[in-house]
PDB file of C-alpha atoms in Angstrom:
ATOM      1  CA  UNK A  15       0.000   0.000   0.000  1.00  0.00           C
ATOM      2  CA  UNK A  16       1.404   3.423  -1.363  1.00  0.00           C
ATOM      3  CA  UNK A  17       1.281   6.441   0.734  1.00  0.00           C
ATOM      4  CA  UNK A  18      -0.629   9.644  -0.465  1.00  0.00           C
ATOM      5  CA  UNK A  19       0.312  12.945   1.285  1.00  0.00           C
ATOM      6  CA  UNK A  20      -2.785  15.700   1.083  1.00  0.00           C
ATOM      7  CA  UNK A  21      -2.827  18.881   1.946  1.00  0.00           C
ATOM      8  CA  UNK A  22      -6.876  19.841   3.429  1.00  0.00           C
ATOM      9  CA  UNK A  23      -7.851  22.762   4.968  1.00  0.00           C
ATOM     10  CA  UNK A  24      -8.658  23.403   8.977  1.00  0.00           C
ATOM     11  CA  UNK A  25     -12.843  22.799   8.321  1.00  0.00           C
ATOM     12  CA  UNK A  26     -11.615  19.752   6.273  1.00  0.00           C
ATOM     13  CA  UNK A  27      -9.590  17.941   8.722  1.00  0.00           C
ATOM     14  CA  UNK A  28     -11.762  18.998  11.703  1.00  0.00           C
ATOM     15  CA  UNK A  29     -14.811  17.189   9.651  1.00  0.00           C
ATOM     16  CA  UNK A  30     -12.553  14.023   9.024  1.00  0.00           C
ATOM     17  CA  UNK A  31     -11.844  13.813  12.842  1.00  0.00           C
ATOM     18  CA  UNK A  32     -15.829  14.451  13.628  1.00  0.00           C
ATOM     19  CA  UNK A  33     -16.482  11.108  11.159  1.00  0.00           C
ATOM     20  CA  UNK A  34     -13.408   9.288  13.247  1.00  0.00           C
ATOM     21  CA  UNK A  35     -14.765  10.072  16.717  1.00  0.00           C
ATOM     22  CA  UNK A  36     -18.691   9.393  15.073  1.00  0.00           C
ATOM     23  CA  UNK A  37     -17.174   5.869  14.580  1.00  0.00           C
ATOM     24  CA  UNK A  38     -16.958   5.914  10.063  1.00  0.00           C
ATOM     25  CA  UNK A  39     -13.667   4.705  10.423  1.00  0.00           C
ATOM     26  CA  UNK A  40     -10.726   3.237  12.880  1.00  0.00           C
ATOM     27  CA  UNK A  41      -8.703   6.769  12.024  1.00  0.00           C
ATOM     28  CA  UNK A  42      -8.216   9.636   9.587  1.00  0.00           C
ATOM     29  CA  UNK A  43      -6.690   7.385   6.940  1.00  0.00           C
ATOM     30  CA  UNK A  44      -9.281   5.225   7.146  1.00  0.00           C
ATOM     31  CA  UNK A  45     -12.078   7.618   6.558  1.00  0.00           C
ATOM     32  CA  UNK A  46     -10.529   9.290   3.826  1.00  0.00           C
ATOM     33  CA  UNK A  47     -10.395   5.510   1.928  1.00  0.00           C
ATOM     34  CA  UNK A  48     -13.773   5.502   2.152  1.00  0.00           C
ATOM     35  CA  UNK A  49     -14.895   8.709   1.418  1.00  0.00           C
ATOM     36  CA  UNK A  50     -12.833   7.740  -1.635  1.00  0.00           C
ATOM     37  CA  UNK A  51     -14.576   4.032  -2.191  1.00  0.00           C
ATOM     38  CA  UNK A  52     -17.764   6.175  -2.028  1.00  0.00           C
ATOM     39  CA  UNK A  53     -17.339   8.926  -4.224  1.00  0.00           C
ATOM     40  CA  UNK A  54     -15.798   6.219  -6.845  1.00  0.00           C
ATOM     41  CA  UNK A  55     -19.374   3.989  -6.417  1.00  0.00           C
ATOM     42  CA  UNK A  56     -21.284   7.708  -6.548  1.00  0.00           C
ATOM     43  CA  UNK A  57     -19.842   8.557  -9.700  1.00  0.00           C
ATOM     44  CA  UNK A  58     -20.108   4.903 -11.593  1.00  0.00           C
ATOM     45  CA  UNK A  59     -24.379   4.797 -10.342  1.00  0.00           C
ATOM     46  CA  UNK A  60     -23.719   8.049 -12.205  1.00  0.00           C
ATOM     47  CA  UNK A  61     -22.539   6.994 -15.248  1.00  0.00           C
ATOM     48  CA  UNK A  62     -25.350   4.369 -15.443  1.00  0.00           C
ATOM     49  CA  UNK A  63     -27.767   6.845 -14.795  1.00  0.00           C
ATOM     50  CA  UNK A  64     -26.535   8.888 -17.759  1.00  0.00           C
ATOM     51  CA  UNK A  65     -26.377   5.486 -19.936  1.00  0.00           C
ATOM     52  CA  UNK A  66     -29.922   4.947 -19.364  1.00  0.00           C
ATOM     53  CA  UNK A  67     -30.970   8.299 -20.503  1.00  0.00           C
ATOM     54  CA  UNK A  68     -29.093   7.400 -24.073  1.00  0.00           C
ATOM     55  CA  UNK A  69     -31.565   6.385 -27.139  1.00  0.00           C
ATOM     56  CA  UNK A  70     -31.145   3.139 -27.575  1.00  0.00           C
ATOM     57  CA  UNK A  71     -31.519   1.457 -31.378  1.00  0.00           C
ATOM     58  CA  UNK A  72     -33.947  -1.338 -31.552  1.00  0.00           C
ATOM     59  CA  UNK A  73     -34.969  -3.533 -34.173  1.00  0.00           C
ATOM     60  CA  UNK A  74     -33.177  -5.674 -36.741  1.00  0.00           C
ATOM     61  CA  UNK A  75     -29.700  -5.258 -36.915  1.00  0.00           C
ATOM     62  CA  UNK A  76     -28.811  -4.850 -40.699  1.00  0.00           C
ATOM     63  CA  UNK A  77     -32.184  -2.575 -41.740  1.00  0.00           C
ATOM     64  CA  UNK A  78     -30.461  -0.117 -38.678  1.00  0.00           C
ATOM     65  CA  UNK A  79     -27.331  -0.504 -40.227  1.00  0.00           C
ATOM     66  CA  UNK A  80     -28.300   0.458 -43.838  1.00  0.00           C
ATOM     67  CA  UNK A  81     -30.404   3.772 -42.629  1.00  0.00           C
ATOM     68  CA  UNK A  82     -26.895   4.872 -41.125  1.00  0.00           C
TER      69      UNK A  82
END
């Protein structure tokens, strides 16, 4: 496991001790992997949101293929 060094401000790093003592994680480190885990899951229900909104073609697969 690599280390990453990250500079956060005061309000940042008082908010990240609040989710420590609040019991989200074993210790600053630990919090901030999961914040991480979660914004990582947050963005790919995201992306499948936005890949259901696409049209999708239906039909037979060679009559779609001619009208492009």
């Amino acid at each position: 496991m690599s280390t990453l060094s990250v500079p956060v401000s005061p309000k940042l790093e008082e908010l990240v001790e609040m989710l420590v003592k609040k019991g989200y994680g074993a210790n600053k480190a630990d919090v901030v992997r999961k914040a991480v885990v979660l914004l990582a899951e947050e963005e790919a229900v995201q992306a499948v949101l936005r890949a259901e909104q696409e049209p999708t073609l239906k039909g037979d697969l060679r009559k779609l293929a001619k009208k492009l």
